Short mmCIF file of C-alpha atoms in Angstrom, two decimals:
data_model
loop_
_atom_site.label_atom_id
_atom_site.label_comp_id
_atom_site.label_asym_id
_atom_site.label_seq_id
_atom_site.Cartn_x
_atom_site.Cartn_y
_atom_site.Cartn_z
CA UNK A 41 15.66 0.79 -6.71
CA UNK A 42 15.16 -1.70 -9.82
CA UNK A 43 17.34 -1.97 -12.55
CA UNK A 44 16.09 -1.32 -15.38
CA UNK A 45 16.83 -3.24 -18.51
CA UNK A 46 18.19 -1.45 -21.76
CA UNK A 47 17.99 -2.66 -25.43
CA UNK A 48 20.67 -1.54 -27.74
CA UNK A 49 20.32 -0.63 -31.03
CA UNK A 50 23.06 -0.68 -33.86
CA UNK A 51 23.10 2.85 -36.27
CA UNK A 52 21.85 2.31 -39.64
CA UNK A 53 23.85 2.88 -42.63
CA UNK A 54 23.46 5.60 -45.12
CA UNK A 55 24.49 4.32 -48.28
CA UNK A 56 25.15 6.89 -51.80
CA UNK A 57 26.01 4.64 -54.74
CA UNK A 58 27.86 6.83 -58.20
CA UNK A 59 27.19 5.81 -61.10
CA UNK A 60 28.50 6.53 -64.98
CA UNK A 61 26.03 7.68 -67.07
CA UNK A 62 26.81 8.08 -70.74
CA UNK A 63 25.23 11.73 -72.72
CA UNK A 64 24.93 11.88 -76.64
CA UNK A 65 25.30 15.42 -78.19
CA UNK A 66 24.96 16.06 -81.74
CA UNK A 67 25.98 19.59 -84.02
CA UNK A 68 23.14 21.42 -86.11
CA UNK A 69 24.15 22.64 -89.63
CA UNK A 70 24.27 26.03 -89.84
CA UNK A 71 23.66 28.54 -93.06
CA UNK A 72 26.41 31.69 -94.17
CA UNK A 73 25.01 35.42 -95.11
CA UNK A 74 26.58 35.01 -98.48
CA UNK A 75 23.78 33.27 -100.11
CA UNK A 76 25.64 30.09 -100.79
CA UNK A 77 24.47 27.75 -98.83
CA UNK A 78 27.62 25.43 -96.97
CA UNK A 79 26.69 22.42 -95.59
CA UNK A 80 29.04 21.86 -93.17
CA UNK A 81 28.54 18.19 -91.69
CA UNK A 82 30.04 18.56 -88.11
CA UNK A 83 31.05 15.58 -86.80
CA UNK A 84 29.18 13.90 -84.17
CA UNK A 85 31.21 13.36 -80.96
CA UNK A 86 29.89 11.10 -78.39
CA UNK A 87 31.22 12.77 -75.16
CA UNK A 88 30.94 10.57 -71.93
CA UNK A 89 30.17 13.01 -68.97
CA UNK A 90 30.21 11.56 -65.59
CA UNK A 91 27.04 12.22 -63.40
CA UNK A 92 26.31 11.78 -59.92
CA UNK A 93 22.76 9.81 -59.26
CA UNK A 94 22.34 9.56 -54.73
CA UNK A 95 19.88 6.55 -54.33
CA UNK A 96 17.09 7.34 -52.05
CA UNK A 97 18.90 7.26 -48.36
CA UNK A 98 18.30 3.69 -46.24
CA UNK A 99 18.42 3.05 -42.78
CA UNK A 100 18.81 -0.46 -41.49
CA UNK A 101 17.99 -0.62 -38.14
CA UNK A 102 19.43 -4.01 -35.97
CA UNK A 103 18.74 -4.58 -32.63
CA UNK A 104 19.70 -7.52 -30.09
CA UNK A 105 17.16 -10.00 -29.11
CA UNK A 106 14.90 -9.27 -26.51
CA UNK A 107 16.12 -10.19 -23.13
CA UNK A 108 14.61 -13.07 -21.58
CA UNK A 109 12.59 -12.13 -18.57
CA UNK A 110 10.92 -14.95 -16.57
CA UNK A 111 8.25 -13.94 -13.71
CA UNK A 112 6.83 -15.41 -10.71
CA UNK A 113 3.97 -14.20 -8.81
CA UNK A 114 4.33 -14.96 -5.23
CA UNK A 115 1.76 -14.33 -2.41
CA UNK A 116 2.34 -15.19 1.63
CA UNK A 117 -0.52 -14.74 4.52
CA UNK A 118 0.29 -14.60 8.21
CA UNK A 119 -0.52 -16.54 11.47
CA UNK A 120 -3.73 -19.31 10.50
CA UNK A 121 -4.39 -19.74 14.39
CA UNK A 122 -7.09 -21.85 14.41
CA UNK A 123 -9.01 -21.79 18.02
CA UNK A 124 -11.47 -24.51 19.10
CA UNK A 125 -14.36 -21.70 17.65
CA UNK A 126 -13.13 -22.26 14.35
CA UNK A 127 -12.22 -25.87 14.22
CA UNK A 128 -16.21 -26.61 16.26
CA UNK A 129 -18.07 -24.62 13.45
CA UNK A 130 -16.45 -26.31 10.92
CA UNK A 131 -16.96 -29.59 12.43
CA UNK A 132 -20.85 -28.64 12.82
CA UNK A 133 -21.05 -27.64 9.12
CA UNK A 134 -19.37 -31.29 7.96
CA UNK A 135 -22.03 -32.90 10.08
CA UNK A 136 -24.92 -30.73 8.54
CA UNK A 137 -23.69 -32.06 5.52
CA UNK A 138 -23.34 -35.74 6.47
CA UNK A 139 -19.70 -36.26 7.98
CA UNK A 140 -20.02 -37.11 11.23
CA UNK A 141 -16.01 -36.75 11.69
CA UNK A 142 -14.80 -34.30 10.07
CA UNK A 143 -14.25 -31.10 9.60
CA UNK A 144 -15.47 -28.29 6.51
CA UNK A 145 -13.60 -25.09 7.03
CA UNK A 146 -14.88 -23.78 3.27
CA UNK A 147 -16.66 -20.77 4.85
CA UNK A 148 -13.73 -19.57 6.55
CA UNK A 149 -11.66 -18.88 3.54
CA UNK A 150 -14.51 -18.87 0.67
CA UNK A 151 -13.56 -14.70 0.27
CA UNK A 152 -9.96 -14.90 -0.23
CA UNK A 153 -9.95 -17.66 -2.83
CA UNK A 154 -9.54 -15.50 -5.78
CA UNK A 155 -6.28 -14.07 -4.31
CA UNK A 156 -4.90 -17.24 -5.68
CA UNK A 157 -5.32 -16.78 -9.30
CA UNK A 158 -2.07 -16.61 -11.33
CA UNK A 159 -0.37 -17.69 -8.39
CA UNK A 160 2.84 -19.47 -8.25
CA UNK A 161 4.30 -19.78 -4.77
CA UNK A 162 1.74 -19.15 -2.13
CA UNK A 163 3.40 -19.01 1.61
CA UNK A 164 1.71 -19.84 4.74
CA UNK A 165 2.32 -19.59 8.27
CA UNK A 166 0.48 -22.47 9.91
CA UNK A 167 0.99 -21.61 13.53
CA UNK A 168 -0.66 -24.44 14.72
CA UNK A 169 0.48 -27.86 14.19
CA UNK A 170 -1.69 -30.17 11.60
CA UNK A 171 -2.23 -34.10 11.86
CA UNK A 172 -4.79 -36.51 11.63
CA UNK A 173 -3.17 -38.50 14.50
CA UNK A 174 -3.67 -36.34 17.31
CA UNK A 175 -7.35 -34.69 18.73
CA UNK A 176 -7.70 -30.98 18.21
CA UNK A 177 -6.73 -28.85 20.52
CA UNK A 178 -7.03 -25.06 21.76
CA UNK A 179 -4.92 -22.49 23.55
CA UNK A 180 -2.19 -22.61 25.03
CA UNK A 181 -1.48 -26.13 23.52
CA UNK A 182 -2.71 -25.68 19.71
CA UNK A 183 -3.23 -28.77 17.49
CA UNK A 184 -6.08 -28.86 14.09
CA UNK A 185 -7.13 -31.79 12.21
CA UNK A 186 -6.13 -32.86 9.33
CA UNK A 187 -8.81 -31.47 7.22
CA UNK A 188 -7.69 -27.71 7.79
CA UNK A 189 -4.25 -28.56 6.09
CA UNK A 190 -5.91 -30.26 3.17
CA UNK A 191 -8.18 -26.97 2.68
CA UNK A 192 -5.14 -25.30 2.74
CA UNK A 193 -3.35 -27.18 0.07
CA UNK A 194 -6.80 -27.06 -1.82
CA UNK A 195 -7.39 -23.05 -1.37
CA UNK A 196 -3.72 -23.06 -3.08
CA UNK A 197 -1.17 -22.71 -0.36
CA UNK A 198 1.59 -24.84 -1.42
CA UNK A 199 4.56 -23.61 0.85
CA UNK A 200 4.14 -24.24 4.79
CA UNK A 201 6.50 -22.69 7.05
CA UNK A 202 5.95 -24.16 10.59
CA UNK A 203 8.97 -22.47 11.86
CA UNK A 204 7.19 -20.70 15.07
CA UNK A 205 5.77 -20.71 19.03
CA UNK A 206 3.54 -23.13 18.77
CA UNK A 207 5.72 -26.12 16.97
CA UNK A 208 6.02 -27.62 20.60
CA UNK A 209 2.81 -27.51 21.89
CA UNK A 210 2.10 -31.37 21.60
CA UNK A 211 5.86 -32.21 22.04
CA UNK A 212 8.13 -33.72 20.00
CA UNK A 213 5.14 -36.44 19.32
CA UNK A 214 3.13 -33.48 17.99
CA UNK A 215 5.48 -32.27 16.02
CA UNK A 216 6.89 -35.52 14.24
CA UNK A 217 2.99 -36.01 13.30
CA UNK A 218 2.56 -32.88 11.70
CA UNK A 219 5.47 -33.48 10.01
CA UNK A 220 5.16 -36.57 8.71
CA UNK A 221 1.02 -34.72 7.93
CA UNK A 222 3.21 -32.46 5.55
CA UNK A 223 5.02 -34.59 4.20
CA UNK A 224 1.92 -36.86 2.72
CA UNK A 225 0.72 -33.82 1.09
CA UNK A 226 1.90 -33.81 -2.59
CA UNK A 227 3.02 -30.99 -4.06
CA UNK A 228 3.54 -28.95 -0.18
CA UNK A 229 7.03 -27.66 0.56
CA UNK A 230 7.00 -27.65 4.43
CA UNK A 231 9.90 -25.87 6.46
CA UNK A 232 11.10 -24.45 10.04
CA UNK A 233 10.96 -27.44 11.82
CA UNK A 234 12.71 -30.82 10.60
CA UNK A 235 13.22 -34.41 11.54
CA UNK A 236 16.42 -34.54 12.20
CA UNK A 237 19.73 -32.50 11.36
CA UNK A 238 20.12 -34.63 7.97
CA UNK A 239 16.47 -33.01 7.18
CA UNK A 240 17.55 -29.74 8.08
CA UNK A 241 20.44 -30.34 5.84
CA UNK A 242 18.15 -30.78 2.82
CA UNK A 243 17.63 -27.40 1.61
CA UNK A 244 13.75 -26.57 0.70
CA UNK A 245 14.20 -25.32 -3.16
CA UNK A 246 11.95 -25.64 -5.96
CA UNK A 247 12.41 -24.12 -9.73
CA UNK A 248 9.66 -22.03 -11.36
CA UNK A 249 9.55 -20.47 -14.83
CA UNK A 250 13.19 -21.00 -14.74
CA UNK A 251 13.66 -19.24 -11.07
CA UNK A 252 15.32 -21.29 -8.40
CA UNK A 253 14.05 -20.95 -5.17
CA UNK A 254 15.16 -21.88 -1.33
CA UNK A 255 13.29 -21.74 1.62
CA UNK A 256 14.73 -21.46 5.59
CA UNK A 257 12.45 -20.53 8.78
CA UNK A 258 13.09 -19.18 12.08
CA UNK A 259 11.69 -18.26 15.11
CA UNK A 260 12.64 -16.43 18.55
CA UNK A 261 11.08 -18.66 20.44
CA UNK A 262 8.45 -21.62 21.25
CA UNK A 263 6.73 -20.78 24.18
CA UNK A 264 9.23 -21.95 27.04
CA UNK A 265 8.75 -25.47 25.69
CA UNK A 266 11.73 -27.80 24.37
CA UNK A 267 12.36 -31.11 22.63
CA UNK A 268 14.16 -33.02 25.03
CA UNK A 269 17.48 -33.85 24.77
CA UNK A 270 17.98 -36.99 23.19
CA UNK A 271 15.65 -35.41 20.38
CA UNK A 272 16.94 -36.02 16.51
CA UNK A 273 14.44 -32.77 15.77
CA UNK A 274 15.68 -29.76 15.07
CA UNK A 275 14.07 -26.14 15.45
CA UNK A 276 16.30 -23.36 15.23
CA UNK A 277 15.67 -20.35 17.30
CA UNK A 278 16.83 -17.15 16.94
CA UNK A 279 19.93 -16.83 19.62
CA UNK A 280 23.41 -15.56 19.88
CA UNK A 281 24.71 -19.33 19.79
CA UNK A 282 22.61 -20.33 16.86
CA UNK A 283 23.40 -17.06 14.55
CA UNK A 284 26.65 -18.60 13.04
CA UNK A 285 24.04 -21.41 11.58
CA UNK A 286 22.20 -19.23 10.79
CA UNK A 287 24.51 -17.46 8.56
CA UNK A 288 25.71 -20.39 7.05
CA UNK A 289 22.73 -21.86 6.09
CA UNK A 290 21.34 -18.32 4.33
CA UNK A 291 24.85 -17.90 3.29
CA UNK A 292 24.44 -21.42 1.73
CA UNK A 293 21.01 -21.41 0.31
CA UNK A 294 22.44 -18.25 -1.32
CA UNK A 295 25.20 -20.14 -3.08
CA UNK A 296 22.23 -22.17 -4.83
CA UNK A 297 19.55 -20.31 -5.30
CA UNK A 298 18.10 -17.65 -7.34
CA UNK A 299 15.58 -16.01 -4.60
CA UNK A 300 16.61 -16.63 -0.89
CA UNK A 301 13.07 -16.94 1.19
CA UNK A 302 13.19 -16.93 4.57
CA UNK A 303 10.41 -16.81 6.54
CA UNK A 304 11.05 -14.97 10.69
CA UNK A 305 8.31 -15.52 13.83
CA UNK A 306 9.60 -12.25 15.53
CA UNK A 307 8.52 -9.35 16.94
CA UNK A 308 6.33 -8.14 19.71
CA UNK A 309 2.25 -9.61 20.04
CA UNK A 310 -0.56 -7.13 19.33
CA UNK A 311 2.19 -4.46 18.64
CA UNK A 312 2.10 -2.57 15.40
CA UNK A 313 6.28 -1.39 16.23
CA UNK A 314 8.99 -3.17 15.32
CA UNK A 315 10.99 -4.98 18.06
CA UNK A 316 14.78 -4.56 18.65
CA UNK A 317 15.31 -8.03 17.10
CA UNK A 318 13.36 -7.13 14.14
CA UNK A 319 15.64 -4.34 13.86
CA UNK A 320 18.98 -5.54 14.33
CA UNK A 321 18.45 -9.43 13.08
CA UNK A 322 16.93 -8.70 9.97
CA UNK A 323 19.51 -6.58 8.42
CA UNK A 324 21.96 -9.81 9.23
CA UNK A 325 19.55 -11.79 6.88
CA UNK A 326 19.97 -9.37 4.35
CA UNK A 327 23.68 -9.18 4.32
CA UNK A 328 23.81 -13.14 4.35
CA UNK A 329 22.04 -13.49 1.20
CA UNK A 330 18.69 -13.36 1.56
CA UNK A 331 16.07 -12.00 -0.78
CA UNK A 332 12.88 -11.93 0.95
CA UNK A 333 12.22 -12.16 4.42
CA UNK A 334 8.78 -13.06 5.90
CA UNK A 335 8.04 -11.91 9.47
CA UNK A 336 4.94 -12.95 11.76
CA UNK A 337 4.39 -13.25 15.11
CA UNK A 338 3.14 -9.86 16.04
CA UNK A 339 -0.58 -11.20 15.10
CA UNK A 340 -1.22 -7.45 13.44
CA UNK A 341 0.33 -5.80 10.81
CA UNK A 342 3.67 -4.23 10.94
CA UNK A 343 6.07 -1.78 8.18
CA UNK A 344 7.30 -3.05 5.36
CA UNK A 345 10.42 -1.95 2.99
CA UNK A 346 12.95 -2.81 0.21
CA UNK A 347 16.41 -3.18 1.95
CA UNK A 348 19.93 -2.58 -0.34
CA UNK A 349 21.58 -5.98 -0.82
CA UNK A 350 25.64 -6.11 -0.57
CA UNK A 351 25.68 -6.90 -4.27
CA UNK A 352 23.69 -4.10 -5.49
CA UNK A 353 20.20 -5.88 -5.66
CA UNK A 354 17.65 -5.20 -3.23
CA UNK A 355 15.68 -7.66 -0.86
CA UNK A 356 12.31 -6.85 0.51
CA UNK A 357 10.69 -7.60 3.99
CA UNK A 358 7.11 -7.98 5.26
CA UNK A 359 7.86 -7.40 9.05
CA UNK A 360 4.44 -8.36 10.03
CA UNK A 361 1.51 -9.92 7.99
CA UNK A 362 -0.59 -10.36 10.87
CA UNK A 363 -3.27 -13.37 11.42
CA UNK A 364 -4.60 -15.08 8.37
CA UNK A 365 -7.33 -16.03 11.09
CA UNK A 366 -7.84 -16.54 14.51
CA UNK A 367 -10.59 -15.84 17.36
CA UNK A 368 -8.43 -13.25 19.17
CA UNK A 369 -10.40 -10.70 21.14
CA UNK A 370 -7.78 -8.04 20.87
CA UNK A 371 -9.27 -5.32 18.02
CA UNK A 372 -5.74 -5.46 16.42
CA UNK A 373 -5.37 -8.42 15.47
CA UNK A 374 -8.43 -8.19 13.68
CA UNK A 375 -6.45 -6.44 10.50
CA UNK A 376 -4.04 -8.73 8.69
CA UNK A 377 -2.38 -8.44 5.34
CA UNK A 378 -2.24 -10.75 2.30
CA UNK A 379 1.81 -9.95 0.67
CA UNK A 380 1.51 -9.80 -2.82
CA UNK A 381 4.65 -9.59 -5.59
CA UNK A 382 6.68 -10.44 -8.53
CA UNK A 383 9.85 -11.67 -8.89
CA UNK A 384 11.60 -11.29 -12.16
CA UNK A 385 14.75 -13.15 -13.43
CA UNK A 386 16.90 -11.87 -16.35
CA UNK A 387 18.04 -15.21 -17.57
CA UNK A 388 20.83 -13.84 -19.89
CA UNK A 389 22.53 -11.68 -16.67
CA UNK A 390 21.31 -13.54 -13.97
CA UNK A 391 19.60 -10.66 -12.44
CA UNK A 392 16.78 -10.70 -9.84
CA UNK A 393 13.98 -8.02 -9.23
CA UNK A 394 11.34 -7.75 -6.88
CA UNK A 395 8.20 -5.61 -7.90
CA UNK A 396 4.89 -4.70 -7.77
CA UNK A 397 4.71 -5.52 -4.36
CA UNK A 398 1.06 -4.90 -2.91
CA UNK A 399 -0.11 -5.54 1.15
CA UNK A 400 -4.07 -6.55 0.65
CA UNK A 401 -5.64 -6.01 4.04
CA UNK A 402 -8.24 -8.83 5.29
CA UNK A 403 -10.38 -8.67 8.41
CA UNK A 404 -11.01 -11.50 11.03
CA UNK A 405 -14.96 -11.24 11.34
CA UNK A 406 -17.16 -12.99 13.51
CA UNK A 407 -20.38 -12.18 15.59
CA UNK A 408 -21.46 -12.66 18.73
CA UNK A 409 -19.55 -15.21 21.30
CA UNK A 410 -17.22 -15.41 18.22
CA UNK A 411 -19.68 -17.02 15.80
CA UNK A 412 -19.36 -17.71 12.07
CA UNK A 413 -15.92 -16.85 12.29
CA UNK A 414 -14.20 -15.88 8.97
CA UNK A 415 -12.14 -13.84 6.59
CA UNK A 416 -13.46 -11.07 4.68
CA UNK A 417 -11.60 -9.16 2.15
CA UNK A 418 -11.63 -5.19 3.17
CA UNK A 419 -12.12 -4.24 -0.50
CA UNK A 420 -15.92 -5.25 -0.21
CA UNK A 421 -15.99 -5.02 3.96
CA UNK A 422 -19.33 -3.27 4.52
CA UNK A 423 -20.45 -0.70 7.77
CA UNK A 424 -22.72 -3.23 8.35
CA UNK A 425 -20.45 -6.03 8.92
CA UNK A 426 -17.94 -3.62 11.27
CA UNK A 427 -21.05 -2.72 13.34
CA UNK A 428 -21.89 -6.36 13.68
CA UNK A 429 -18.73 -7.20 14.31
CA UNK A 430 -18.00 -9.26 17.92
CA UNK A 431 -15.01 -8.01 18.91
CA UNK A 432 -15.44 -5.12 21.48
CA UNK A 433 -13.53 -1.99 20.51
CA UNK A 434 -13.29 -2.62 16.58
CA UNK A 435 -13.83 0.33 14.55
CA UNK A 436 -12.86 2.05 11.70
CA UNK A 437 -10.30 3.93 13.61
CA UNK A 438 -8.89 0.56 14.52
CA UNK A 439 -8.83 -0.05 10.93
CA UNK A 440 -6.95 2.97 9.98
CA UNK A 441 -4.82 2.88 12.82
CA UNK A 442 -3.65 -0.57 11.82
CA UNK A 443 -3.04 0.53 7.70
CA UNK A 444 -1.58 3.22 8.79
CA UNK A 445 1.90 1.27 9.03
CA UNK A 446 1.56 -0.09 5.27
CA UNK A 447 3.65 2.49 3.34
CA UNK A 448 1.54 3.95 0.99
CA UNK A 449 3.13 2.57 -2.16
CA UNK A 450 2.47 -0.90 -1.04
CA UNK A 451 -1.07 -0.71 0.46
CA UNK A 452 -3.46 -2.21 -2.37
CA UNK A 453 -7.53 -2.22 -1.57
CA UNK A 454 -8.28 -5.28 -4.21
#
């Protein structure tokens, strides 16, 4: 429920002024029946008589300032699992136009770029680790160059939460490259996954429009791989001996920070229903302190819902966004969801709103043998391009199926 914000105005004042008025009468001379004529001079008395003038009623009408309301628009985009399909086009397209090494991934992307406008904080789940030290790689060990992180950052992603299954998948070498890759990247708040527990220690927060904001990641697991044990990295999974962390650290962040962030890889792949730990973990978050919760994993979309906060404020959770991209054959992963909001700050209470919250769907597309793979927007996705699409078994039912689980309130075709 949001709070709503009331102005309150002061009664005017009716003011009636008296004032004294002074009258001047005067006597007539009169004439007798007698014939003779008396002049009788009467005296002339000046008689003050008091009158009553009302001035025209006034109402002054004073009112406090307006409140000042300060607004952030905020968008986040699920899994970008970038296969060897996608990274190979785009590294045919650079050397069509004359780079031999690297890699354009424009056409991926080209149809979501006006999502971006009037954007603040834009939130990304790069499930695939980025560097320009280490050759690409595909399934089960994921690893993209360098040049899909910079189109990131240029497409207007600005917040990257690495936080999920595939942070190991080039070992602790992988990961200390990507994150050192993130770190090069000015203006790019990267989180989920940190150097060493000093790192982790350094809370993620940046102000905007007068908003503070902190950032933590999680996820339930990395694919039965582990740093080893001499490690100074840190990656906190979601387990019975790591929750007291993990409530200090939201507990923390909440001490420090207007709007709590905390981005979740949970849930169950290719499954539209909400895991156990969905259910039972995120509510923890919530009571903790934090404000919005981002959940992938699942690779399709799940529910999504405002959630009461201890202190009478509400949080709100995307449980699934589903795959920015990928070249997944399963038909559900073909839907995903761009998350979409506003969060408002009263800066003379201190209070914080989220609104206008609006789940855009995107499709995955490619053709044949997963060709041309890229992201169309389903406001202008065509028959055409869903009969020509290459994954076996996606339809429109799929599609439904899929939107089904956006709450009806939140669903926005845009």
């Amino acid at each position: 429920m949001l709070k709503k914000i009331f102005a309150t105005l002061l009664a005017g004042v009716l003011v009636i002024t008296t004032v004294g008025c002074t009258k001047l009468v005067e006597d007539n001379p009169e004439t007798t029946t007698a014939g003779v004529t008396e002049a009788t001079t009467a005296a002339t008395e000046a008689t003050t008589m008091p009158t009553t003038v009302t001035t025209e009623a006034t109402t002054v009408t004073t009112s406090e300032p307006e409140p000042d309301i300060r607004t952030v628009t905020l968008l986040c985009a699920g899994d970008n699992l970038i296969h060897s399909s996608i990274y190979n086009q785009a590294h045919r397209r650079a050397k069509a136009n004359g780079d031999e090494d690297g890699y354009d991934f424009d056409y991926v992307y080209e149809s979501i770029e006006g999502y971006f406008e009037d954007v603040d904080i834009a939130i990304l789940n790069q499930e695939t680790i980025v560097t320009d030290e280490l050759e690409p790689s595909d399934y089960p060990n994921f690893c993209s160059p360098g040049d899909l992180g910079r189109k990131m950052v240029d497409l207007g992603f600005n917040v990257m939460s690495i936080g999920n299954n595939h942070v190991l998948d080039r070992g602790e070498t992988g990961l200390i490259s990507t994150l050192n890759y993130w770190k090069e990247q000015d203006g790019v708040i990267c989180y989920g996954a940190y150097e060493s527990e000093e790192d982790m220690n350094n809370l993620r927060t940046t102000e905007i429009n007068g908003i503070t904001f902190a950032f933590l990641g999680y996820t339930e697991h990395t694919n039965g791989l582990y740093l080893p044990s001499d490690t100074e990295c840190w990656i906190i999974r979601i387990t019975d001996a790591n929750m007291d962390l993990i409530e200090e650290q939201v507990r923390y962040a909440d001490s420090i920070a207007d709007v709590v962030v905390v981005s979740v890889h949970y849930g169950t792949e290719v499954s539209n229903e909400l895991s156990t730990l969905q259910k039972t973990f995120t509510p923890k978050l919530v009571e903790w302190g934090a404000d919005l919760i981002i959940g992938t994993q699942a690779h399709t979309v799940e529910t999504m819902e405002y959630i009461d906060k201890p202190d009478g404020g509400q949080a709100f959770v995307f449980y699934g966004l589903g795959n920015l991209v990928s070249a997944m054959a399963d038909p559900l992963a073909m839907v995903g969801i761009l998350g979409k909001l506003e969060i408002t700050k009263n800066m003379d209470t201190g209070e914080i709103t989220i609104e206008n919250v609006r789940a855009i769907p995107i499709i995955t597309q490619y053709g044949y043998n997963y060709s041309n793979i890229h992201i169309e927007s389903y406001a202008t996705y065509t028959d055409d391009l869903l009969s020509a699409h290459g994954c076996s078994g996606f339809t429109q039912d799929t599609i439904d199926k899929v939107l089904s689980y956006i709450p009806e309130e939140y669903l926005s075709i845009e």
